[in-house]
Coordinates of C-alpha atoms in Angstrom, one line a residue:
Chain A
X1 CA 81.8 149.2 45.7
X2 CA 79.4 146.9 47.9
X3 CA 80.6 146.5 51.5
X4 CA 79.2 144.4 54.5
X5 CA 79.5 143.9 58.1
X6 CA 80.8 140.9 58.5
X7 CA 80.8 138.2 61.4
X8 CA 82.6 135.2 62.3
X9 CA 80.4 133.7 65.0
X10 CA 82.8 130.5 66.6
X11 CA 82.2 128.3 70.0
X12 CA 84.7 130.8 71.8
X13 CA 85.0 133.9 69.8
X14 CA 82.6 136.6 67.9
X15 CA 84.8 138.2 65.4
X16 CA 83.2 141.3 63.5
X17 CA 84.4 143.9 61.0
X18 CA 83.5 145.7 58.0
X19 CA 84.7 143.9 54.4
X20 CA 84.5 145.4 50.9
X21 CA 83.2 143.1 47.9
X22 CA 86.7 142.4 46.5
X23 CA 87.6 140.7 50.2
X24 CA 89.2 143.7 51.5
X25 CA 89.2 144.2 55.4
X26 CA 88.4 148.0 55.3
X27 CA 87.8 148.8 59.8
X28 CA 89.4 147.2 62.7
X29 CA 89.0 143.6 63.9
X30 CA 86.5 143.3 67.2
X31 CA 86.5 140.5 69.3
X32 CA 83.9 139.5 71.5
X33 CA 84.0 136.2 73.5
X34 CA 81.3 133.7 72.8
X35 CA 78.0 134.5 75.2
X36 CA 76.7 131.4 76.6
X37 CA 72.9 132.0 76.1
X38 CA 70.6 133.0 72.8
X39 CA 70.2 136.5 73.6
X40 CA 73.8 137.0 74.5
X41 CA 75.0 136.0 71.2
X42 CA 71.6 138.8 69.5
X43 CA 72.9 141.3 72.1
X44 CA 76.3 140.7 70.7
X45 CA 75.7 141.2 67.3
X46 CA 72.6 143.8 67.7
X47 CA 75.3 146.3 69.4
X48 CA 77.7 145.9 66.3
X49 CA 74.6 146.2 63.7
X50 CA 73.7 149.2 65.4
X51 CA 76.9 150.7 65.2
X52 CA 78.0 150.1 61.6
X53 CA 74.8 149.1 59.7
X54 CA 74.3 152.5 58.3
X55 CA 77.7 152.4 56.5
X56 CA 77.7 148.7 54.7
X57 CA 75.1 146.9 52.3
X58 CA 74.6 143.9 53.9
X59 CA 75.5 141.8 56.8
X60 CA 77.8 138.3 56.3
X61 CA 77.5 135.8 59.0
X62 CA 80.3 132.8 59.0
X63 CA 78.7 130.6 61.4
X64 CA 79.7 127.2 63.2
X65 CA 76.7 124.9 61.8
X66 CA 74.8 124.4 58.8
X67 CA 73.4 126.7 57.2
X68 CA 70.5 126.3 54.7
X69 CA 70.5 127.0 50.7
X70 CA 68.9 129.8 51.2
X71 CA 71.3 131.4 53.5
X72 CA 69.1 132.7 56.6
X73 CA 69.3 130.4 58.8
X74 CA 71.7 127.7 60.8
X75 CA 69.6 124.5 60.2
X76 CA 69.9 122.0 63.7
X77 CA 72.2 121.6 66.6
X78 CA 76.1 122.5 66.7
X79 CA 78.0 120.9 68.9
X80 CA 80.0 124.0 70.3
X81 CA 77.1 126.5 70.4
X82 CA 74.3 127.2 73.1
X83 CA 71.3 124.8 72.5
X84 CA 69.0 126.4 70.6
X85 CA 71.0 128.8 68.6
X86 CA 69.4 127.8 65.3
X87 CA 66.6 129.4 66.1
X88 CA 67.9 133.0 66.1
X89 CA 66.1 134.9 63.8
X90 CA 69.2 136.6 62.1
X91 CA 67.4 138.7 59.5
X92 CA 65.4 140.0 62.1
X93 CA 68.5 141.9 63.7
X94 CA 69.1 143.9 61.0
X95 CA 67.2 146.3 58.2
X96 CA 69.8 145.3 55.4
X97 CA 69.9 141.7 54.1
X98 CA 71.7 139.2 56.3
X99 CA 73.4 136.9 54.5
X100 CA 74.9 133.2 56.1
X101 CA 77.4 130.6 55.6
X102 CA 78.7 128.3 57.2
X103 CA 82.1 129.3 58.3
X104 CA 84.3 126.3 56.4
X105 CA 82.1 126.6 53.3
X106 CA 83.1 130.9 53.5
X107 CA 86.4 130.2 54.2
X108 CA 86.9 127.7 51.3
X109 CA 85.3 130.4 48.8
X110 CA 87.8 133.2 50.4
X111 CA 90.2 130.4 49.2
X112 CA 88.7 129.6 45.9
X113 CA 88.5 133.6 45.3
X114 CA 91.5 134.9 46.2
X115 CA 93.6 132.1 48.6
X116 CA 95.4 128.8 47.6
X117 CA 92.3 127.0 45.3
X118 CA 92.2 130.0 42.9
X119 CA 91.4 128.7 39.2
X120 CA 90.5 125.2 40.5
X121 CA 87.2 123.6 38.6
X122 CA 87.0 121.3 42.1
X123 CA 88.8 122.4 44.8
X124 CA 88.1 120.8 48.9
X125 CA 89.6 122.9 51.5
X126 CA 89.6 121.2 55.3
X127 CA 90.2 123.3 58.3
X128 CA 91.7 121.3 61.0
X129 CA 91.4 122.8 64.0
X130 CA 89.6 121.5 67.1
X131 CA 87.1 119.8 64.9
X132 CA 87.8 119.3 61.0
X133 CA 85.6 121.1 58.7
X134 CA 84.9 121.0 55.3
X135 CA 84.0 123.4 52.0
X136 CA 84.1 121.8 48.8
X137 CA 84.1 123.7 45.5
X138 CA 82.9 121.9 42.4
X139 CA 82.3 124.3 39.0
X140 CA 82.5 127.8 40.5
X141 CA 79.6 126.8 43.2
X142 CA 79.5 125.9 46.5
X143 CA 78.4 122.1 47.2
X144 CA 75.5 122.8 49.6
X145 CA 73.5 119.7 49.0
X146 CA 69.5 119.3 49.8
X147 CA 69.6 121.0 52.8
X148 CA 72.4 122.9 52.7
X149 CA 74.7 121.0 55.2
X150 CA 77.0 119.4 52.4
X151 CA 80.7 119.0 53.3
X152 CA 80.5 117.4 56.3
X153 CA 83.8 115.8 56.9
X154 CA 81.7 112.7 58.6
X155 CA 82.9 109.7 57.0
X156 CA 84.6 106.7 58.8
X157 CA 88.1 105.9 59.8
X158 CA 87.0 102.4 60.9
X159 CA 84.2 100.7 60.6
X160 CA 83.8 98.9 64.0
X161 CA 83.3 101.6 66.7
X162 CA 86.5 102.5 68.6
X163 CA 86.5 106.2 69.5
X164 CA 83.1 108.4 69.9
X165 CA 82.7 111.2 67.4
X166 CA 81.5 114.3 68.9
X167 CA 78.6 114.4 66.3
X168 CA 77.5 111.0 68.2
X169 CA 78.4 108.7 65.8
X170 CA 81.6 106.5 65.7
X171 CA 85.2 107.0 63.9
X172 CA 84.4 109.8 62.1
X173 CA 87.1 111.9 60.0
X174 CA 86.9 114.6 62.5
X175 CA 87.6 112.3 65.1
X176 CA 91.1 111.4 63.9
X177 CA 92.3 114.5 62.4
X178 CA 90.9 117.5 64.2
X179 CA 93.0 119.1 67.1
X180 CA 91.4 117.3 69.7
X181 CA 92.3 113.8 67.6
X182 CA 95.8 114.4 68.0
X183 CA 95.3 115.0 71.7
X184 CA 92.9 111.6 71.5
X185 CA 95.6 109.7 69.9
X186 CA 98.7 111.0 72.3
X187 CA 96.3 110.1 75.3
X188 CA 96.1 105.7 73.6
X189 CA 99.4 106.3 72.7
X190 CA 100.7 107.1 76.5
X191 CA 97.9 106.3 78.2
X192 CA 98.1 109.2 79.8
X193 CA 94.6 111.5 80.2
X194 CA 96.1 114.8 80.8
X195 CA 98.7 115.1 77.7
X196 CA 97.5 118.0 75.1
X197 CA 97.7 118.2 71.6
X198 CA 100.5 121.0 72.6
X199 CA 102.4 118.5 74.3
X200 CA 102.9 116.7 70.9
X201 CA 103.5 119.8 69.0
X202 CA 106.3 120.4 71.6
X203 CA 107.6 116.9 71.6
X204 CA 107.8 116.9 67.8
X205 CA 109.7 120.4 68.0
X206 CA 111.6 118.8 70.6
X207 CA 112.7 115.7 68.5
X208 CA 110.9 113.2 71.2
X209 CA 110.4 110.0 69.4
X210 CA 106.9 108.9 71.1
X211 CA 105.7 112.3 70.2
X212 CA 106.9 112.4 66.6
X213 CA 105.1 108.7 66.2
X214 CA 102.5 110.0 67.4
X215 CA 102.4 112.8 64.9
X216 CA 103.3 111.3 62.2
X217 CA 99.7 108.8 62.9
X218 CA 97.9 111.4 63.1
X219 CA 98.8 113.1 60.2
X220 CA 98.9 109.8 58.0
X221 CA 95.2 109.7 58.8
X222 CA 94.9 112.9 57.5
X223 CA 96.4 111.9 54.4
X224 CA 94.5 108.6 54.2
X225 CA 91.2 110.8 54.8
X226 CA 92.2 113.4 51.9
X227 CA 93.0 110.6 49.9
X228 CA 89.4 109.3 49.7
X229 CA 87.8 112.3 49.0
X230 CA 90.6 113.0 46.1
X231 CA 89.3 110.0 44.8
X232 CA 85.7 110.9 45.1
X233 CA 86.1 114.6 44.1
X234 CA 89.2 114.4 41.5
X235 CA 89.8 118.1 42.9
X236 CA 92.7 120.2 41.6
X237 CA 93.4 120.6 44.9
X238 CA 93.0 120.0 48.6
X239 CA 93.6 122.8 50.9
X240 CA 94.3 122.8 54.6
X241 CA 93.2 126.0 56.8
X242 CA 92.9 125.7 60.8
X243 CA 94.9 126.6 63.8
X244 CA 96.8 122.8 63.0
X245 CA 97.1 123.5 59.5
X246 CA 100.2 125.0 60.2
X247 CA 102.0 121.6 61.7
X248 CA 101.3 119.0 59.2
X249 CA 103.8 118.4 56.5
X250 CA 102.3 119.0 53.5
X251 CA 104.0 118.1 50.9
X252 CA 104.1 114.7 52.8
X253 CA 100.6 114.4 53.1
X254 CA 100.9 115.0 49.3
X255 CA 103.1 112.3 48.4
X256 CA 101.1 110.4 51.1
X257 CA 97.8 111.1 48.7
X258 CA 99.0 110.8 45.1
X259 CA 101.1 107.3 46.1
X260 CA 97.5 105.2 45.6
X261 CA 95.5 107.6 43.7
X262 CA 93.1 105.8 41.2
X263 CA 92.2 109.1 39.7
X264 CA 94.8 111.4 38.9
X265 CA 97.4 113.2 41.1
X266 CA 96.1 116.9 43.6
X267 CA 97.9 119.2 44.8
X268 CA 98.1 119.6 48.2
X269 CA 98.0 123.3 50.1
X270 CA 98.0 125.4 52.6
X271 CA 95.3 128.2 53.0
X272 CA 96.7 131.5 52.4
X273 CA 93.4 133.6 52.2
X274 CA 94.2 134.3 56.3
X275 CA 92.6 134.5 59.6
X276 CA 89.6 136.0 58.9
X277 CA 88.6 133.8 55.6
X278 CA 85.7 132.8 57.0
X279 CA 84.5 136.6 57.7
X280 CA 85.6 137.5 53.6
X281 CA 84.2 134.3 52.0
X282 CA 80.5 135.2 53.7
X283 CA 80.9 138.8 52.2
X284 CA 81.9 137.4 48.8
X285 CA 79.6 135.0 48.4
X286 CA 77.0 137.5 49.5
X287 CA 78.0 139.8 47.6
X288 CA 77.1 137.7 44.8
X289 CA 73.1 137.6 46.3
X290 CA 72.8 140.6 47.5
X291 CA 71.5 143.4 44.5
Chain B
X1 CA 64.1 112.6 17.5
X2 CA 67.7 111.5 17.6
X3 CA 69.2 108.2 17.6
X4 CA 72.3 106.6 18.8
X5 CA 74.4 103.3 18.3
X6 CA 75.0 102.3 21.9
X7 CA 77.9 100.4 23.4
X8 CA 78.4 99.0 26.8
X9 CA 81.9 97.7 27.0
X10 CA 82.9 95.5 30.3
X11 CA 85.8 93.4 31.4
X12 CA 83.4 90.1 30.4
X13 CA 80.9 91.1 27.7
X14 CA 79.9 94.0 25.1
X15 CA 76.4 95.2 24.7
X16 CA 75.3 97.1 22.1
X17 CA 71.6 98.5 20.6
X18 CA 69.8 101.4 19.3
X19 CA 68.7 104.2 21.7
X20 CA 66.8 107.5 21.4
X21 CA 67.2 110.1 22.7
X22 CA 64.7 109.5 25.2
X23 CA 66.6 106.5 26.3
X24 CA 63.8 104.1 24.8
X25 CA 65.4 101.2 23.3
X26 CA 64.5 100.5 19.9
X27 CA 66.5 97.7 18.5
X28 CA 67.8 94.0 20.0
X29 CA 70.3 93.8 22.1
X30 CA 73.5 92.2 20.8
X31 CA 76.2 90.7 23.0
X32 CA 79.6 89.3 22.4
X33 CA 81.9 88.1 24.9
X34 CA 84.7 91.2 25.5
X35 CA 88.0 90.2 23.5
X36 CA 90.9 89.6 25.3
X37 CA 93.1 92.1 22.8
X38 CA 92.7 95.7 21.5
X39 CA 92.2 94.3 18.2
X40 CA 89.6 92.0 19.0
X41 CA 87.3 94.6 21.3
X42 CA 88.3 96.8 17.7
X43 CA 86.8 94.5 15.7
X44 CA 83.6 93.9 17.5
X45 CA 82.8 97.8 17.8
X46 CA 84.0 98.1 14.0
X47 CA 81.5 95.4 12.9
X48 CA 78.6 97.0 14.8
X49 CA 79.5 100.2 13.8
X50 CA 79.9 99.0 10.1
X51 CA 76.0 97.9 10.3
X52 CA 74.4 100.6 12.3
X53 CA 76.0 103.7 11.6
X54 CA 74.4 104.7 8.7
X55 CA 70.6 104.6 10.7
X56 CA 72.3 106.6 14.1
X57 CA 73.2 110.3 14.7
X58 CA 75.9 109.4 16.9
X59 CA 77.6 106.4 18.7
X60 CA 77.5 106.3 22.5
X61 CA 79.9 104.1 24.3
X62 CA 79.1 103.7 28.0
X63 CA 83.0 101.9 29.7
X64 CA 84.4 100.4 32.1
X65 CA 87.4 102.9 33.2
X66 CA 87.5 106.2 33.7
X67 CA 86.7 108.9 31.0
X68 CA 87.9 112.5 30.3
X69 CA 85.9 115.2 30.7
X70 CA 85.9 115.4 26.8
X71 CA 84.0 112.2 26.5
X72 CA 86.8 111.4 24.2
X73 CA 89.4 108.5 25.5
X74 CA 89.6 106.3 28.4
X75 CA 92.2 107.8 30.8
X76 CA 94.5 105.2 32.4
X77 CA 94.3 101.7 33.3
X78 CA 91.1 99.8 34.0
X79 CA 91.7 96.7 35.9
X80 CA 89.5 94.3 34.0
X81 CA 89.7 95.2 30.5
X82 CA 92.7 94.8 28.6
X83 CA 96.5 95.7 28.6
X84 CA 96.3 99.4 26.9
X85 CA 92.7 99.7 26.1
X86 CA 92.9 103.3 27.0
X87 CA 95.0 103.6 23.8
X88 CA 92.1 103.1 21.3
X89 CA 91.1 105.8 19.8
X90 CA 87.1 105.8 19.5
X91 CA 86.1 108.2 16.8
X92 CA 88.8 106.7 14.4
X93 CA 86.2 103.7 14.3
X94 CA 83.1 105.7 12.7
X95 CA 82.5 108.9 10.9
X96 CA 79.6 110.1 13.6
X97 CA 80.7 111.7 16.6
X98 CA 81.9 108.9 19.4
X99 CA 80.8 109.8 22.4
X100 CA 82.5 107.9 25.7
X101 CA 81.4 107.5 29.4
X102 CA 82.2 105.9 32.3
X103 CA 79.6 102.8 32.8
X104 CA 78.3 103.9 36.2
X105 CA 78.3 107.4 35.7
X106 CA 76.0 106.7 32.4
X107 CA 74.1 104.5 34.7
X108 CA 73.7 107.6 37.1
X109 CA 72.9 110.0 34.3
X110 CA 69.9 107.4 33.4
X111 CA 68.6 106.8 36.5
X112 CA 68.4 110.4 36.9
X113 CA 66.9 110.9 33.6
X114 CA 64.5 107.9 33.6
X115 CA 65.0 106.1 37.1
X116 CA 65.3 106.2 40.6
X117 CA 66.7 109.5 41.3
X118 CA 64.6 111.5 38.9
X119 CA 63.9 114.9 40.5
X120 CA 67.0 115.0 42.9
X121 CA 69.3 118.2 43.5
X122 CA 72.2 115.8 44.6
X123 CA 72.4 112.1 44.2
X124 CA 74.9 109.5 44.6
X125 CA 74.5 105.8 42.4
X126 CA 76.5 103.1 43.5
X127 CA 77.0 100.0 41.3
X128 CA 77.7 96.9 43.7
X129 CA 79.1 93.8 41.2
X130 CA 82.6 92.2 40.7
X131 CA 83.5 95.5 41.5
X132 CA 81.9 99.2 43.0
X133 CA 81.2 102.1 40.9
X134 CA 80.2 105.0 41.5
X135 CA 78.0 108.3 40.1
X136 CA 77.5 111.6 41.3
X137 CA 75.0 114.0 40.0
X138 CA 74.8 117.6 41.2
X139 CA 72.9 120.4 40.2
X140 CA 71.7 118.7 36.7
X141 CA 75.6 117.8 36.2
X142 CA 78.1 115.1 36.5
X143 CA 80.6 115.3 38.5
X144 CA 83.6 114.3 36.6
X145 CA 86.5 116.1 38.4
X146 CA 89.2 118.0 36.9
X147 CA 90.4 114.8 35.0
X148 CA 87.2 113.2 34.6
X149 CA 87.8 110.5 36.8
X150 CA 85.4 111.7 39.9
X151 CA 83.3 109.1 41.5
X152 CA 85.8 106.8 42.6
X153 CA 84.7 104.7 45.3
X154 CA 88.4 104.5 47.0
X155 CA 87.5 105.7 49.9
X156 CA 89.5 104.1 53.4
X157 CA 87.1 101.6 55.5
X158 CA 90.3 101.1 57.8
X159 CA 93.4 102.9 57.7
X160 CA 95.8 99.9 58.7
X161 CA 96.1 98.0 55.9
X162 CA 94.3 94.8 55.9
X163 CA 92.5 94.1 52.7
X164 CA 94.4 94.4 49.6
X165 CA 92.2 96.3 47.0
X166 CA 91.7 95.9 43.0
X167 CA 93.6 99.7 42.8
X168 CA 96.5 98.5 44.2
X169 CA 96.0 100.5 47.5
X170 CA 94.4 99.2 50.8
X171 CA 91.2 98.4 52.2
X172 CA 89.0 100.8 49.9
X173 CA 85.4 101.0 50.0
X174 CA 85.4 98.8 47.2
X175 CA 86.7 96.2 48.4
X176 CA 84.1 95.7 51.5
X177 CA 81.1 96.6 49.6
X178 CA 81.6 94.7 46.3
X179 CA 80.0 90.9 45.3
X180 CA 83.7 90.0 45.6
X181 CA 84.2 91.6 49.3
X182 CA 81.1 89.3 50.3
X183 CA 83.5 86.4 48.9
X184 CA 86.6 87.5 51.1
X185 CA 84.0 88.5 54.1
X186 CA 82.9 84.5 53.9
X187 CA 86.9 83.2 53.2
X188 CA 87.9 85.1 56.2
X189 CA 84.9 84.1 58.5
X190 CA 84.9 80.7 57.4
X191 CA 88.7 80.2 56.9
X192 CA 88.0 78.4 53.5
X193 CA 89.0 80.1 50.3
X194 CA 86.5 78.4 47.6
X195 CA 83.5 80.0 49.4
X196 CA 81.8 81.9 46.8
X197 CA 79.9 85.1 47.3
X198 CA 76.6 82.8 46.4
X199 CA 77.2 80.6 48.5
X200 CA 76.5 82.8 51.1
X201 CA 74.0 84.7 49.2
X202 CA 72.5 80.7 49.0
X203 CA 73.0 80.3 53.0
X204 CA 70.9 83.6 53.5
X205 CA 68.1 82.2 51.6
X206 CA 68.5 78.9 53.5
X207 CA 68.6 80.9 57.2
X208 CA 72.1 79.7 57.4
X209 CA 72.9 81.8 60.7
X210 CA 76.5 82.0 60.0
X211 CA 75.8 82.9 56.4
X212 CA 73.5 85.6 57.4
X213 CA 76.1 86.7 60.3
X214 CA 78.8 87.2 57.1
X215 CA 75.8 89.1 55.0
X216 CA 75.0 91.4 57.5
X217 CA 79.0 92.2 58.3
X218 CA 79.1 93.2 54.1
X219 CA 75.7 95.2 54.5
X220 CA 77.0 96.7 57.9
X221 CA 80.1 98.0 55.5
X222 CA 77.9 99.0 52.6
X223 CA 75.7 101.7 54.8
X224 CA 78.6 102.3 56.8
X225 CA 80.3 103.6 53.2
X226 CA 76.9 105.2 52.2
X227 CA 77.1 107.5 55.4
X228 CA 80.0 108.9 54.8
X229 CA 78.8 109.6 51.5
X230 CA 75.7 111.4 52.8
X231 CA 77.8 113.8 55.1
X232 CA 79.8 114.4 52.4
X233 CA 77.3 115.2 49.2
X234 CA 73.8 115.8 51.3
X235 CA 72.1 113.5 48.8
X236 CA 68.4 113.5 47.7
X237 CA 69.4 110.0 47.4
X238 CA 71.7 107.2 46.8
X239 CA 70.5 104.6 44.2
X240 CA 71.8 101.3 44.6
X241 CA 72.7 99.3 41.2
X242 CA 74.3 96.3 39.8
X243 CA 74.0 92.5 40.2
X244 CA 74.3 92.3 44.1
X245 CA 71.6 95.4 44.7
X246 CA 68.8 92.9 44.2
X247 CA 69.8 91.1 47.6
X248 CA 70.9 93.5 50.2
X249 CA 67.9 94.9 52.4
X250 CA 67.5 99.1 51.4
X251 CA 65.3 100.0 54.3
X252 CA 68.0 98.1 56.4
X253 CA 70.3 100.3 55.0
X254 CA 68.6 103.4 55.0
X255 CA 67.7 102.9 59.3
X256 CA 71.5 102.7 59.4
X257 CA 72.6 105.3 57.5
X258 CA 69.9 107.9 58.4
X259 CA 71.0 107.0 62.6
X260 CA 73.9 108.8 62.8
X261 CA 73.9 111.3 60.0
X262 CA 74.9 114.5 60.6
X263 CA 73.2 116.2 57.4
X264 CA 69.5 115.6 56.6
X265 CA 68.1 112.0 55.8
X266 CA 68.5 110.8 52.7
X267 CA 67.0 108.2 50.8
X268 CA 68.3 104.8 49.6
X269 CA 66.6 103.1 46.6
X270 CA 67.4 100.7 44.2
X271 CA 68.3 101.4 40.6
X272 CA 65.1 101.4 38.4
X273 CA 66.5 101.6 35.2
X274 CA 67.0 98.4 34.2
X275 CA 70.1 96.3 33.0
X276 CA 71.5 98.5 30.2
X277 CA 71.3 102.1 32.0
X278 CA 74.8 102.8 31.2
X279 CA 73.7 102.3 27.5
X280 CA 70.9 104.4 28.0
X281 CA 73.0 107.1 30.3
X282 CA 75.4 107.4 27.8
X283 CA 73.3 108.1 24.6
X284 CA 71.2 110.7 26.9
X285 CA 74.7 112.3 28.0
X286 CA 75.6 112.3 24.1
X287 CA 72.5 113.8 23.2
X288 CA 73.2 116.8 25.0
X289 CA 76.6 116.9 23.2
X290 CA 76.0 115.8 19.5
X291 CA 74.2 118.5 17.5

């Protein structure tokens, strides 16, 4: 059985271990924090490639950023990542084929493969967390689009410029139902700059009424987003992955959805492929490439 | 070289020629005004059918509403044709194979057959008349969803409910980008509810600055829609159709939409596949179907 070393390469963490080609996490999970500069992040990974290469068939890469339809490189700028760090030469760091994908896109085929979208002919899984992103499933194939950077979870929540994306554009998706949003939205909501998105989470828990309205908006725009792009996609289902996955009410969010539907009615879910989806979504998907 | 009697059926009128199967049109076109009852639209398709049958291979009915993934039946409601239309059942009417689309997603098929998007990986048609409808074509396929209803343009342009939209929900896409938005852009701008969407088209021509201000709001909407799109499906392009395509400015649009993206550029073009694509869209679909 095919095995990789596998990465999850984030704006804080490095995660790394060794996954077999039916998903299975077969070594220990290392964590590395996130260096700051280009060569950190090749040190980084050079040390684990060196350590393990010898034993695995290829190298998996989930990766913040777009990656391109080829699968070697990150293609532009991403936002939580040193400038510059598309332009690492990953296939250079290693002997045996290193394979990329964006980590949303891996996670929603860890999810498609053996998480919450199994069976589904069109599946969309977000992953709030402190941005939002987005892997979409359509026919057994990933939706990579021209370039590859398909799935961006960029589309407006108002049309006439009220709160700054951090892609640099306006009203974005992300920008009303990522971690962060929530923060965003308690901070209008109290006018108050210092209140976290952990303050809600603990007001709601704590049955504070400001808090819980200021929940429940945020997670209505969640459901007004998934909404669209049920209507768009007509998916079987729409999954929700992310560190604020597990706060949202989903079968709310569901009911929310299929209320105004024009297609027909999704399901709703929460990821269950795990923490390290992104990490066994990259090594299933290239285990699909690699020979 | 295969031949097909071809229908489009819409909430005012009913088309219908000869096609081949290389989309050339080799008959006239006939058109009758669309029949207010099932009976009536029965009737008219029966007739045609009655005449033409005997010289076609197959019939190919391009509709308004959405279609199952069978090309079978019309799923659902469809706000402009009649009470229970989807009840009809097609291929009882001939003794060829009845093939059924959806009208823009035909439309898309032929413009990426014989039009505008000829050549693209990924490309997104929008139909802007009474209504908007929308096509998606990916990898040399349709995408119909797992109902066949994909392609719905009911995406959220605010989330507060202030525009009341054909579906029944709130503030879709649809109902900013559509010849009827423009109409309810101008009633709301000018506070007078007989303003029609030419008169404004009318007060552009004229350099009526107020008329242009309420034009430019609509566009504004349409490539702020088309955005979204592009983040989401990384489009080769988006193909702009239907009766109010001719007026809006696509290198306007394009410079808007290409600002802030946070895929690749994409490309905006008008439709070049004439007035009866979805005819044309649907007997190329059926082609592929009918042996």
């Amino acid at each position: 059985m095919k095995k990789a070393l596998a990465f999850d390469i984030g704006g804080t963490k490095i995660y790394s271990t060794i996954i077999d080609e039916e998903g299975k996490i077969i070594a220990d999970i290392d964590k590395f924090s996130t260096p700051k500069t280009i060569e950190g992040i090749k040190d980084v990974l050079k040390k684990q490639i060196g350590k393990f290469e010898q034993d695995v068939d290829f190298i998996a890469i989930a990766t913040a950023g777009a990656v391109n339809n080829e699968n070697t490189a990150v293609i532009g700028s991403t936002g939580n990542l040193v400038e510059g760090y598309y332009t690492i030469d990953f296939q250079s760091l290693s002997s045996k084929r290193v394979f990329l994908e964006n980590d949303a896109n891996a996670a929603a085929w860890a999810e498609y493969k053996i998480g919450a979208s199994q069976g589904s002919s069109v599946s969309v899984m977000l992953t709030l967390g402190t941005g939002v992103g987005g892997g979409i499933i359509i026919n057994d194939r990933l939706l990579k689009g021209k370039s590859g950077a398909a799935g961006e979870m960029h589309f407006k929540m108002y049309p006439d410029k009220r709160r700054k994306c951090t892609c640099g554009s306006w009203d974005c998706f992300e920008s009303y139902a990522s971690g962060t949003a929530l923060k965003w939205d308690a901070e209008e909501a109290l006018n108050n700059p210092d209140v976290t998105t952990y303050d809600v989470i603990d007001g709601v828990k704590n049955c504070d009424n400001k808090m819980i309205e200021i929940f429940e908006r945020w997670q209505r725009d969640i459901a007004i987003g998934i909404m669209g792009l049920a209507n768009l996609f007509d998916p079987d289902c729409v999954v929700l992955s992310g560190s604020m996955a597990q706060f949202v009410d989903i079968k709310k969010i569901e009911d929310e959805v299929n209320k105004d539907i024009v297609t027909a009615p999704t399901s709703v879910r929460l990821a269950t492929a795990g923490n390290y989806s992104g990490m066994i979504g990259a090594v299933l998907l290239g285990a699909k490439e690699v020979k």
